[in-house]
Coordinates of C-alpha atoms in Angstrom, one line a residue:
M1 CA 121.4 80.5 78.3
P2 CA 123.8 83.4 78.8
L3 CA 123.7 85.1 82.2
V4 CA 122.7 88.5 80.6
D5 CA 120.3 89.4 77.9
L6 CA 122.1 89.2 74.5
H7 CA 118.8 89.7 72.5
G8 CA 118.5 86.1 71.5
R9 CA 122.2 85.6 70.7
S10 CA 124.4 82.8 72.1
A11 CA 127.0 83.6 74.7
W12 CA 129.6 82.4 72.2
S13 CA 128.8 85.5 70.0
I14 CA 130.9 87.7 72.4
L15 CA 134.1 85.7 71.9
P16 CA 135.3 86.9 68.4
P17 CA 136.1 90.5 69.5
L18 CA 137.6 89.4 72.8
I19 CA 139.8 86.7 71.2
L20 CA 141.0 89.1 68.4
G21 CA 141.9 91.8 70.9
F22 CA 143.7 89.3 73.2
F23 CA 145.5 87.7 70.3
M24 CA 147.0 91.0 69.2
I25 CA 148.1 91.7 72.8
M26 CA 149.8 88.4 73.3
V27 CA 151.5 88.5 69.8
D28 CA 153.0 91.9 70.5
T29 CA 154.7 90.6 73.6
T30 CA 157.0 88.4 71.5
I31 CA 156.8 89.6 67.9
V32 CA 159.5 92.4 68.3
N33 CA 162.2 90.0 69.4
I34 CA 162.9 88.7 65.9
A35 CA 163.3 92.3 64.5
V36 CA 166.0 93.4 67.0
P37 CA 168.9 93.4 64.5
T38 CA 166.8 95.0 61.8
L39 CA 165.7 97.8 64.2
Q40 CA 169.3 98.4 65.2
R41 CA 170.4 98.8 61.6
E42 CA 167.4 100.8 60.2
L43 CA 166.9 103.1 63.1
D44 CA 170.6 103.5 63.9
A45 CA 170.0 102.5 67.5
S46 CA 172.0 100.7 70.2
L47 CA 171.0 97.2 71.5
V48 CA 170.0 98.7 74.8
A49 CA 167.7 101.2 73.1
V50 CA 166.1 98.5 70.9
G51 CA 165.6 96.4 74.1
W52 CA 163.4 99.1 75.4
V53 CA 161.0 98.7 72.4
N54 CA 159.8 95.5 74.1
S55 CA 160.5 96.5 77.7
A56 CA 158.4 99.7 77.4
Y57 CA 155.4 97.7 76.2
L58 CA 155.7 95.1 78.9
L59 CA 156.3 97.7 81.6
S60 CA 153.2 99.8 80.9
Y61 CA 151.2 96.7 80.3
A62 CA 152.1 95.0 83.7
V63 CA 151.8 98.2 85.8
L64 CA 148.3 99.2 84.7
L65 CA 146.5 95.8 84.8
L66 CA 145.2 96.2 88.4
L67 CA 143.8 99.7 87.5
A68 CA 142.3 98.4 84.3
G69 CA 140.5 95.6 86.0
R70 CA 138.9 98.0 88.5
L71 CA 137.9 100.4 85.7
G72 CA 136.0 97.5 84.1
D73 CA 134.1 97.0 87.4
R74 CA 133.3 100.7 87.7
Y75 CA 132.5 101.7 84.1
G76 CA 131.7 98.2 82.6
P77 CA 133.9 95.8 80.7
K78 CA 132.6 96.8 77.2
P79 CA 133.5 100.6 77.2
V80 CA 136.9 99.9 78.8
F81 CA 137.6 97.1 76.3
V82 CA 136.6 99.3 73.4
A83 CA 138.7 102.2 74.7
G84 CA 141.7 100.0 75.1
L85 CA 141.2 98.5 71.6
V86 CA 141.1 102.0 70.0
V87 CA 144.3 103.0 71.9
F88 CA 146.1 99.8 71.0
T89 CA 145.1 100.1 67.3
L90 CA 146.1 103.7 66.9
A91 CA 149.4 103.1 68.8
S92 CA 150.2 100.2 66.5
A93 CA 149.9 102.6 63.5
W94 CA 152.1 105.1 65.4
C95 CA 154.7 102.3 65.9
G96 CA 154.8 101.5 62.2
L97 CA 155.2 105.2 61.3
S98 CA 157.9 105.9 63.8
G99 CA 161.1 107.3 62.2
S100 CA 163.3 107.1 65.3
I101 CA 163.9 104.7 68.2
G102 CA 162.7 107.3 70.7
M103 CA 159.3 107.7 68.9
L104 CA 158.9 103.9 68.6
I105 CA 159.5 103.4 72.3
A106 CA 156.9 106.1 73.2
A107 CA 154.4 104.5 70.9
R108 CA 155.0 101.1 72.5
V109 CA 154.3 102.6 75.9
V110 CA 150.9 103.8 74.7
Q111 CA 150.3 100.4 73.0
G112 CA 150.9 98.8 76.4
V113 CA 148.3 101.1 78.0
G114 CA 145.8 99.9 75.4
A115 CA 146.7 96.2 76.1
A116 CA 146.3 96.7 79.8
L117 CA 142.9 98.2 79.4
M118 CA 141.7 95.3 77.3
T119 CA 143.1 92.2 79.0
P120 CA 141.1 92.0 82.3
Q121 CA 137.9 92.7 80.4
T122 CA 138.3 89.6 78.3
M123 CA 138.3 87.4 81.4
A124 CA 135.6 89.4 83.2
M125 CA 133.3 89.4 80.3
I126 CA 133.5 85.6 79.9
T127 CA 133.0 85.2 83.7
R128 CA 129.9 87.4 83.7
V129 CA 128.2 86.2 80.5
F130 CA 128.8 82.5 80.2
P131 CA 126.9 80.0 82.4
A132 CA 129.1 77.9 84.7
T133 CA 128.6 74.8 82.6
Q134 CA 130.1 76.5 79.5
R135 CA 132.6 78.8 81.1
G136 CA 135.5 76.3 81.1
A137 CA 135.1 75.8 77.4
A138 CA 135.0 79.5 76.7
M139 CA 138.2 80.0 78.9
G140 CA 139.7 77.1 76.8
L141 CA 139.5 79.2 73.7
W142 CA 140.9 82.2 75.6
G143 CA 143.8 80.0 76.8
A144 CA 144.3 78.6 73.3
T145 CA 144.6 82.2 72.1
A146 CA 147.3 83.0 74.7
G147 CA 149.3 79.9 73.9
V148 CA 149.2 80.1 70.1
A149 CA 149.8 83.9 70.0
T150 CA 152.8 83.8 72.3
I151 CA 154.6 81.3 70.1
A152 CA 153.2 82.7 66.8
G153 CA 154.8 86.1 67.5
P154 CA 158.3 85.2 66.4
L155 CA 157.0 83.3 63.4
L156 CA 154.9 86.2 62.2
G157 CA 157.7 88.6 63.0
G158 CA 160.2 86.6 60.9
V159 CA 157.8 86.6 57.9
F160 CA 157.1 90.3 58.0
V161 CA 160.7 91.4 58.6
E162 CA 162.0 89.2 55.8
T163 CA 159.3 90.3 53.3
W164 CA 157.5 93.7 53.8
G165 CA 159.7 95.2 56.5
W166 CA 159.7 95.7 60.3
E167 CA 156.9 98.3 60.1
W168 CA 154.4 95.6 59.3
I169 CA 154.8 93.8 62.6
F170 CA 152.8 96.8 63.9
F171 CA 150.7 97.8 60.8
V172 CA 149.2 94.3 60.7
N173 CA 147.3 95.2 63.9
V174 CA 145.4 98.0 62.3
P175 CA 143.0 96.0 60.1
V176 CA 142.6 93.3 62.8
G177 CA 141.9 96.1 65.3
V178 CA 139.3 97.7 63.1
V179 CA 137.5 94.3 62.7
A180 CA 137.7 93.7 66.4
L181 CA 136.3 97.2 67.1
W182 CA 133.3 96.7 64.9
L183 CA 132.6 93.3 66.5
G184 CA 133.1 94.7 70.0
L185 CA 130.6 97.5 69.4
T186 CA 128.0 95.2 67.9
R187 CA 128.4 92.0 69.9
L188 CA 129.5 92.9 73.4
P189 CA 126.8 93.6 76.0
R190 CA 126.7 96.4 78.5
L191 CA 126.9 94.9 81.9
A192 CA 126.0 96.3 85.3
T193 CA 128.6 98.5 87.0
N194 CA 129.9 99.1 90.5
K195 CA 129.6 102.8 91.2
R196 CA 131.5 103.0 94.5
T197 CA 134.1 105.6 95.3
F198 CA 137.2 105.2 93.2
D199 CA 140.4 104.4 95.1
V200 CA 142.7 107.2 93.8
L201 CA 145.5 106.7 96.4
G202 CA 145.4 102.9 95.8
V203 CA 145.9 103.6 92.0
V204 CA 148.9 105.8 92.7
L205 CA 150.5 103.4 95.2
S206 CA 150.0 100.4 92.9
V207 CA 151.4 102.1 89.8
V208 CA 154.4 103.5 91.6
G209 CA 155.1 100.2 93.5
L210 CA 154.7 98.0 90.5
F211 CA 156.7 100.3 88.2
A212 CA 159.7 100.3 90.6
V213 CA 159.7 96.5 91.1
V214 CA 159.0 95.6 87.5
F215 CA 161.5 98.2 86.2
G216 CA 164.2 97.0 88.6
L217 CA 163.7 93.3 87.7
Q218 CA 163.3 93.9 84.0
E219 CA 166.3 96.2 83.6
G220 CA 168.6 94.9 86.3
E221 CA 170.8 93.0 83.9
T222 CA 171.2 96.1 81.7
Y223 CA 172.7 98.0 84.6
D224 CA 174.7 94.9 85.9
W225 CA 172.5 95.0 89.0
G226 CA 174.3 98.1 90.1
T227 CA 173.8 101.9 89.7
I228 CA 171.2 103.2 87.4
T229 CA 172.0 106.9 87.7
G230 CA 173.5 108.9 90.5
F231 CA 172.5 107.4 93.8
V232 CA 169.7 105.3 92.3
T233 CA 170.5 101.6 92.2
V234 CA 168.7 98.6 90.8
W235 CA 168.2 97.1 94.3
G236 CA 167.2 100.4 95.7
M237 CA 164.5 100.7 93.1
I238 CA 163.3 97.2 93.8
G239 CA 163.3 97.8 97.6
L240 CA 161.4 101.1 97.1
G241 CA 158.8 99.3 95.0
L242 CA 158.3 96.6 97.6
A243 CA 158.0 99.1 100.4
V244 CA 155.3 101.1 98.4
L245 CA 153.5 97.8 97.7
V246 CA 153.5 97.0 101.4
V247 CA 151.8 100.4 102.0
F248 CA 149.4 99.6 99.2
V249 CA 148.4 96.3 100.8
W250 CA 147.8 98.1 104.1
W251 CA 145.7 100.8 102.4
Q252 CA 143.6 98.1 100.6
H253 CA 143.0 96.3 103.9
R254 CA 141.8 99.6 105.4
L255 CA 139.4 100.4 102.6
G256 CA 137.8 96.9 102.5
D257 CA 135.3 96.4 99.7
G258 CA 136.0 99.9 98.2
A259 CA 139.6 99.1 97.6
L260 CA 141.3 99.0 94.2
L261 CA 142.1 95.4 95.0
P262 CA 139.7 94.0 97.6
L263 CA 141.9 91.7 99.8
K264 CA 138.9 89.5 100.5
L265 CA 139.6 87.9 97.1
F266 CA 142.6 86.3 98.7
R267 CA 140.5 84.6 101.4
S268 CA 139.7 82.1 98.7
R269 CA 142.4 79.5 98.8
T270 CA 141.7 78.7 95.1
F271 CA 142.2 82.3 94.0
S272 CA 145.4 82.7 96.0
L273 CA 147.0 79.5 94.7
A274 CA 145.9 80.2 91.2
N275 CA 147.8 83.5 91.3
V276 CA 151.0 81.8 92.5
A277 CA 150.5 79.1 89.8
G278 CA 150.0 81.8 87.2
M279 CA 153.3 83.3 88.2
S280 CA 155.0 79.9 87.9
V281 CA 153.8 79.2 84.3
S282 CA 154.7 82.7 83.1
F283 CA 158.2 82.2 84.7
A284 CA 158.4 79.0 82.7
M285 CA 157.4 80.6 79.4
I286 CA 160.3 83.0 79.7
G287 CA 162.6 80.4 81.4
I288 CA 162.4 78.0 78.5
F289 CA 162.4 80.4 75.5
F290 CA 165.3 82.7 76.4
P291 CA 168.1 80.1 76.7
L292 CA 166.6 77.9 74.0
T293 CA 166.4 80.7 71.4
I294 CA 170.1 81.5 72.0
F295 CA 171.0 77.8 71.8
L296 CA 169.2 77.2 68.6
Q297 CA 170.8 80.2 66.8
S298 CA 174.3 80.4 68.4
I299 CA 175.0 76.7 68.9
L300 CA 172.9 74.9 66.2
G301 CA 173.3 77.8 63.7
L302 CA 169.6 78.1 62.8
S303 CA 168.2 81.3 61.3
P304 CA 165.8 83.3 63.5
L305 CA 162.8 82.1 61.4
H306 CA 164.0 78.4 61.4
A307 CA 164.5 78.6 65.2
A308 CA 160.9 80.0 65.6
L309 CA 159.6 77.2 63.4
I310 CA 160.8 74.6 66.0
N311 CA 158.1 76.0 68.3
L312 CA 155.3 75.6 65.7
P313 CA 154.3 72.0 66.5
G314 CA 154.0 72.9 70.2
S315 CA 152.0 76.0 69.3
L316 CA 149.6 74.0 67.2
V317 CA 149.2 71.3 69.8
S318 CA 148.6 73.9 72.5
G319 CA 145.8 75.4 70.4
I320 CA 144.1 72.0 70.0
V321 CA 144.5 70.9 73.7
A322 CA 143.4 74.2 75.3
P323 CA 139.8 74.1 74.3
L324 CA 139.6 70.4 75.2
A325 CA 141.1 71.1 78.6
G326 CA 138.7 74.0 79.1
R327 CA 135.7 71.8 78.3
L328 CA 137.0 69.0 80.5
S329 CA 137.3 71.5 83.4
D330 CA 133.5 72.0 83.1
R331 CA 133.0 68.3 83.8
V332 CA 135.7 67.4 86.4
P333 CA 137.4 69.5 89.1
A334 CA 139.7 71.8 87.2
K335 CA 142.5 71.4 89.7
W336 CA 143.2 67.9 88.3
V337 CA 143.5 69.3 84.7
V338 CA 145.8 72.1 85.9
A339 CA 147.9 69.7 88.0
T340 CA 148.2 67.3 85.0
G341 CA 149.4 70.3 82.8
F342 CA 152.0 71.4 85.3
G343 CA 153.3 67.8 85.6
V344 CA 153.6 67.6 81.8
L345 CA 155.3 70.9 81.7
A346 CA 157.9 69.9 84.3
V347 CA 158.6 66.7 82.5
A348 CA 158.9 68.5 79.1
V349 CA 161.4 71.1 80.5
A350 CA 163.4 68.4 82.4
W351 CA 163.5 66.4 79.1
L352 CA 164.7 69.4 77.2
A353 CA 167.4 70.1 79.8
A354 CA 168.7 66.6 79.4
V355 CA 168.9 66.6 75.6
V356 CA 170.4 70.1 75.1
A357 CA 173.9 69.4 73.7
P358 CA 176.1 70.8 70.9
G359 CA 175.3 68.0 68.4
V360 CA 171.6 67.5 69.2
S361 CA 169.3 67.0 66.3
V362 CA 166.3 69.3 65.7
A363 CA 163.9 66.4 66.1
A364 CA 165.2 65.8 69.6
I365 CA 164.3 69.4 70.5
I366 CA 160.9 69.3 68.8
A367 CA 159.7 66.3 70.8
P368 CA 159.9 67.9 74.3
M369 CA 158.7 71.2 72.9
T370 CA 155.6 69.5 71.5
L371 CA 155.0 68.0 75.0
F372 CA 155.5 71.5 76.4
G373 CA 152.6 72.6 74.1
I374 CA 150.4 70.0 75.6
G375 CA 151.2 71.2 79.1
T376 CA 150.5 74.8 78.3
G377 CA 147.2 73.8 76.7
C378 CA 146.2 72.0 79.9
V379 CA 147.2 74.9 82.2
F380 CA 146.2 78.3 80.7
S381 CA 142.4 78.0 80.4
P382 CA 141.5 75.8 83.4
L383 CA 143.8 77.9 85.6
A384 CA 142.0 81.1 84.5
N385 CA 138.7 79.4 85.1
L386 CA 139.8 78.5 88.7
A387 CA 141.1 82.1 89.3
T388 CA 137.7 83.6 88.4
S389 CA 135.6 81.0 90.3
G390 CA 133.6 82.8 93.0
L391 CA 133.9 86.2 91.4
D392 CA 130.7 88.3 90.9
G393 CA 129.9 91.5 88.9
R394 CA 131.5 93.6 91.7
T395 CA 134.8 91.9 91.7
A396 CA 135.2 90.2 88.3
G397 CA 137.4 93.0 86.9
A398 CA 139.5 93.3 90.0
G399 CA 140.1 89.6 90.2
A400 CA 141.0 89.4 86.5
G401 CA 143.3 92.4 86.9
A402 CA 145.0 90.8 89.9
F403 CA 145.4 87.4 88.1
N404 CA 146.9 89.0 85.0
T405 CA 149.2 91.3 87.0
T406 CA 150.7 88.4 89.0
R407 CA 151.1 86.5 85.7
Q408 CA 153.0 89.4 84.1
V409 CA 155.1 89.9 87.2
G410 CA 155.9 86.2 87.2
G411 CA 157.2 86.6 83.6
V412 CA 159.4 89.6 84.6
I413 CA 160.8 87.7 87.6
G414 CA 161.4 84.7 85.3
S415 CA 163.3 86.9 82.8
A416 CA 165.6 88.4 85.4
A417 CA 166.1 85.1 87.2
V418 CA 166.9 83.1 84.0
V419 CA 169.3 85.7 82.6
A420 CA 171.1 85.9 86.0
T421 CA 171.2 82.0 86.3
L422 CA 172.4 81.5 82.7
T423 CA 175.1 84.2 83.1
A424 CA 176.3 82.8 86.4
R425 CA 176.5 79.2 85.1
L426 CA 178.4 80.4 82.0
A427 CA 181.1 81.9 84.2
V428 CA 181.7 78.3 85.5
T429 CA 180.9 76.1 82.5
L430 CA 182.8 78.1 79.8
P431 CA 186.2 77.8 81.6
A432 CA 185.5 74.2 82.4
A433 CA 184.8 73.4 78.8
A434 CA 187.9 75.4 77.7
Q435 CA 190.0 73.2 80.0
D436 CA 188.8 70.1 78.2
A437 CA 189.3 71.6 74.8
A438 CA 192.8 72.9 75.6
A439 CA 194.1 69.4 76.1
S440 CA 194.5 68.9 72.4
L441 CA 196.3 72.2 71.7
P442 CA 200.0 72.8 71.5
E443 CA 201.5 73.8 74.9
A444 CA 202.6 77.2 73.6
V445 CA 199.0 78.4 73.0
R446 CA 197.3 76.5 75.7
Q447 CA 197.6 79.0 78.5
P448 CA 196.5 82.1 76.4
F449 CA 193.5 80.0 75.3
L450 CA 192.5 79.3 78.9
D451 CA 193.1 82.9 79.9
G452 CA 190.8 84.0 77.2
F453 CA 187.9 81.9 78.5
A454 CA 188.7 82.8 82.1
G455 CA 188.1 86.4 81.1
A456 CA 184.9 85.6 79.2
G457 CA 183.0 85.2 82.5
G458 CA 179.3 85.0 81.8
S459 CA 179.5 86.2 78.2
L460 CA 176.6 85.1 75.9
E461 CA 178.6 85.7 72.7
G462 CA 180.3 82.9 70.8
G463 CA 184.1 83.0 70.3
S464 CA 184.7 85.2 73.4
G465 CA 187.4 82.8 74.5
M466 CA 189.5 83.1 71.3
P467 CA 192.9 84.5 72.6
D468 CA 195.1 87.0 70.9
L469 CA 197.7 84.7 69.4
P470 CA 201.4 85.9 69.1
A471 CA 202.8 86.8 65.7
G472 CA 204.3 83.9 63.8
V473 CA 201.8 81.3 64.9
P474 CA 201.3 78.8 62.0
D475 CA 198.0 79.0 60.2
D476 CA 197.1 75.4 61.0
V477 CA 197.7 76.1 64.8
A478 CA 195.5 79.2 64.6
R479 CA 192.8 77.2 62.9
Q480 CA 193.1 74.5 65.6
V481 CA 192.7 77.1 68.3
G482 CA 189.7 78.6 66.6
E483 CA 188.0 75.2 66.4
A484 CA 188.8 74.5 70.0
A485 CA 187.3 77.9 71.0
T486 CA 184.1 77.1 69.1
T487 CA 183.9 73.6 70.6
A488 CA 184.5 75.0 74.1
F489 CA 181.8 77.7 73.8
H490 CA 179.3 75.3 72.4
A491 CA 179.9 72.7 75.1
G492 CA 179.9 75.3 77.9
F493 CA 176.8 77.1 76.7
A494 CA 174.9 73.8 76.3
T495 CA 175.7 72.8 79.8
A496 CA 174.7 76.2 81.2
A497 CA 171.5 76.2 79.2
G498 CA 170.6 72.7 80.5
Q499 CA 171.2 73.8 84.1
T500 CA 169.1 76.9 83.6
L501 CA 166.3 74.8 82.2
A502 CA 166.5 72.6 85.3
V503 CA 165.7 75.7 87.4
T504 CA 162.7 76.4 85.3
A505 CA 161.5 72.8 85.8
A506 CA 161.8 73.3 89.6
V507 CA 159.6 76.4 89.4
L508 CA 157.0 74.4 87.5
V509 CA 156.9 71.9 90.4
V510 CA 155.9 74.8 92.6
G511 CA 152.9 75.3 90.2
L512 CA 152.1 71.6 90.5
A513 CA 152.1 71.8 94.3
C514 CA 149.7 74.9 94.1
A515 CA 147.3 73.0 91.9
L516 CA 147.3 69.9 94.2
A517 CA 146.7 72.1 97.2
M518 CA 143.5 73.6 95.8
P519 CA 140.2 72.4 97.2
R520 CA 138.8 69.3 95.5
R521 CA 135.3 70.6 94.8
H522 CA 134.2 71.5 91.3
V523 CA 134.5 75.1 90.1
E524 CA 131.5 77.2 91.2
H525 CA 130.7 80.7 90.1

């Protein structure tokens, strides 16, 4: 029986609107990436400006999750979820109707606000409606939604961009949002609320602190980790954000139970470790897909859609495993399911790092990616189940907001760390690969060839080591130099990508350690 009165309906009847809303949120974190070249061309925008189409959404989404979770505790998960769904759906229509890059970025900010309002309510509603014996299975469907949607984004984006146009990566949300809204209004129950004084100062401190940290990490590479404007630097922005967050934690400690984020939540070893583990798996999702996507397209020469299709088996497997893992976490201590998932993820990423090479077959990439799908299926839902264990109606929203915030921040840290690592390794591996490739070149062009790659540094673009050849160089020699440049770039990038993936595998080991350190008792709510 559900924990609240659903007028004779099963607890499972609340899942359709929650899953539809969460699916749209997760799809929109990745669906835009495939449309970047099209947006540049059709909106006459720079690459940096188009990058903000995704960054703006992720920034507003991550910054407001804590606030959204507490709003659910105060006003109830249903009205906050419905409000977020309306905002998200209308903003999606606005995105598709945008005629300029500036308008599209503004619409994506609003879309992120709607996503932030919805996300904590999905977890809080499941926690407060489902009995403990079914909660893992329900979280399993929630986790399957996250895993499938994240990988399905590039696939759907490729289909829409190549058929109906980039606008439809946003327009498709409108009919789905309308259906989810009707289901939400008719299926979701009104739950008891917590009417304590609202922590306005905590809201301001959390938003300012998270904005500064997330902006600095997210855009650091854009500004070469230096000056943003005037005296404002990337590291200054990150430092300011961390200082504000320290003040925020002090203020939360002072307020106690009335805080935006009650710190007593972190007295639970399971909750604290689940948050760290959530950061780890989000880091991995970014850490694996960024270098792999470039490798598949730039080195193996696959089209964006074909590159996305390589992730399809893993996505399907994740969708199958997640509900099973969630159901299993209702029967055995969930920490063992999560630990198994992290172990599988670490092995999959290490395997991928070992096979990445210029001449690798597509099948050799699909195998570890399928194993990666099994790992994500084992981690997402049982980890969410562990994070919400021990939460009640007064703190379910706050706990869900904290868990999703740390998960998003983990992804932002992963993005910054992976780009920095890949760039740093390229500065070493490209010249080394050029040295090997230059051995077969005529002596007259050998040094210009090496100088070209020495100046390439950490470039992510192919052919950057091709030197300016002097006039009169025979065509066959020029062709030989071009082939050597391609060979060197492919070899250098593959090596750097493998080393970057190894860093991601190490971060997953941290998640494994967190899972193993959790208490052995079964999840109780």
